[in-house]
Coordinates of C-alpha atoms in Angstrom, one line a residue:
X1 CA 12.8 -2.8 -8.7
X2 CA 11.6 -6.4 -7.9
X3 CA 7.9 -6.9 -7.6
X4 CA 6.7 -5.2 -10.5
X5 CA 9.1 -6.0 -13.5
X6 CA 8.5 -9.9 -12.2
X7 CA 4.8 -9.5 -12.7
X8 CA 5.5 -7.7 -16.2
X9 CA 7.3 -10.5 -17.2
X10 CA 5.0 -13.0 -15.9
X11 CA 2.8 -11.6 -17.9
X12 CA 4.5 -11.8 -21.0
X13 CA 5.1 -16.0 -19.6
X14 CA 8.1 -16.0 -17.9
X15 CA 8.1 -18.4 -14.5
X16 CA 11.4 -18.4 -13.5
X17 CA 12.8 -16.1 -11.4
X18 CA 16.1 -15.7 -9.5
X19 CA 14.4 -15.0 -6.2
X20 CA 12.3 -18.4 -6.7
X21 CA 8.9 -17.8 -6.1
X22 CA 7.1 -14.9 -7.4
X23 CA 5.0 -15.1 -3.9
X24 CA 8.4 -14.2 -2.0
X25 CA 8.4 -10.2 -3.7
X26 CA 4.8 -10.1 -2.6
X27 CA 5.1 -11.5 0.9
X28 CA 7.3 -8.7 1.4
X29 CA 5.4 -6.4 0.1
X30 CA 2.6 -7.3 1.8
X31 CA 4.6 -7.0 5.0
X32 CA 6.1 -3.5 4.0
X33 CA 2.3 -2.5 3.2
X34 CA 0.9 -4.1 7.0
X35 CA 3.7 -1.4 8.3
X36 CA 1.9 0.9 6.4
X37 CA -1.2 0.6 7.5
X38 CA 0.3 0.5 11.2
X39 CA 2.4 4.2 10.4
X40 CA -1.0 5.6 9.6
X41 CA -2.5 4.6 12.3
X42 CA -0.2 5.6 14.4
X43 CA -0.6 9.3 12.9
X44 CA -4.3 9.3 13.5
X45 CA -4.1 8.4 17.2
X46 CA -1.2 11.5 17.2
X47 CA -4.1 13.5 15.1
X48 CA -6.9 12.8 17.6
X49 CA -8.6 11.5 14.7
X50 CA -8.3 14.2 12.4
X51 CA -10.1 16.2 14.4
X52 CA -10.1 19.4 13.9
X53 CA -10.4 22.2 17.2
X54 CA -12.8 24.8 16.6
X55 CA -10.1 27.2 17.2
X56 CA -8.1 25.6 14.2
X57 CA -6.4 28.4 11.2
X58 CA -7.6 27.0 7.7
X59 CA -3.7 25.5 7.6
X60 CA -4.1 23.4 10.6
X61 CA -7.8 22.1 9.0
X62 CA -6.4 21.8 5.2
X63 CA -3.2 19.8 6.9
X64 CA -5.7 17.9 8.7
X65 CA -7.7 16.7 5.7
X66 CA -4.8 16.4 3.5
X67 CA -3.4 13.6 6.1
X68 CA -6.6 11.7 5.8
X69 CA -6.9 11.7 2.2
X70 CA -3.4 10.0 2.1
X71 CA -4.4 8.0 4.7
X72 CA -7.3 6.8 2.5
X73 CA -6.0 6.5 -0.5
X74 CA -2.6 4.7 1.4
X75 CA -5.3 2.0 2.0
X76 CA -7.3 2.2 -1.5
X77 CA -3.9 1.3 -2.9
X78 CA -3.1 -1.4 -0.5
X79 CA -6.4 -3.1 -1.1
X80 CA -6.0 -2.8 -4.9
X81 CA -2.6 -4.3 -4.7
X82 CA -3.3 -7.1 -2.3
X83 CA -6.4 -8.2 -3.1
X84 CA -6.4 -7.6 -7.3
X85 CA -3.0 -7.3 -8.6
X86 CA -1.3 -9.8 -6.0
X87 CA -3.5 -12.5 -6.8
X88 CA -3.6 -11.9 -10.3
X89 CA 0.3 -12.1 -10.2
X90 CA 0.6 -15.3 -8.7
X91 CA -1.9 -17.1 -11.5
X92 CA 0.3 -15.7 -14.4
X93 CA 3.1 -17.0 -12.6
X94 CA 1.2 -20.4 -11.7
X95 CA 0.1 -20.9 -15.3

């Protein structure tokens, strides 16, 4: 609601913005996306790792690689965001 129409409209020029800096949305984000990464690991340790026990149904092994999927592509997602688009949004809004 914040983040993303500001870097739309810095891309179309716009500088200004009535939460000052665009650097403040993505601080937060970056913070909300640290908490992230934290959560998931979290779930992992709770997981053993994703581990599966021999003894596991094919629910129990599908749930199992379902969560680590997310958990990769949580953290594809992050990267992209704060190492592409982030930067990439603060030189539109810099120029």
């Amino acid at each position: 609601r914040v983040l993303f129409p500001a870097i739309r409209a810095a891309a179309d020029g716009r500088t200004d913005f009535p939460f000052g800096s665009i650097t403040n949305p993505i601080r937060m984000m970056m913070t909300e996306h640290d908490r992230a990464g934290e959560l998931l690991a979290e779930l992992r340790a709770a997981a053993c790792g994703y581990i599966v026990p021999a003894d596991a149904c094919d629910s129990y092994r599908s749930l199992y690689e379902r969560l680590e999927a997310l958990e990769l592509d949580t953290h594809v997602h992050v990267h992209k965001e704060n190492h592409v688009l982030f930067p990439a949004a603060v030189r539109l809004a810099d120029d």
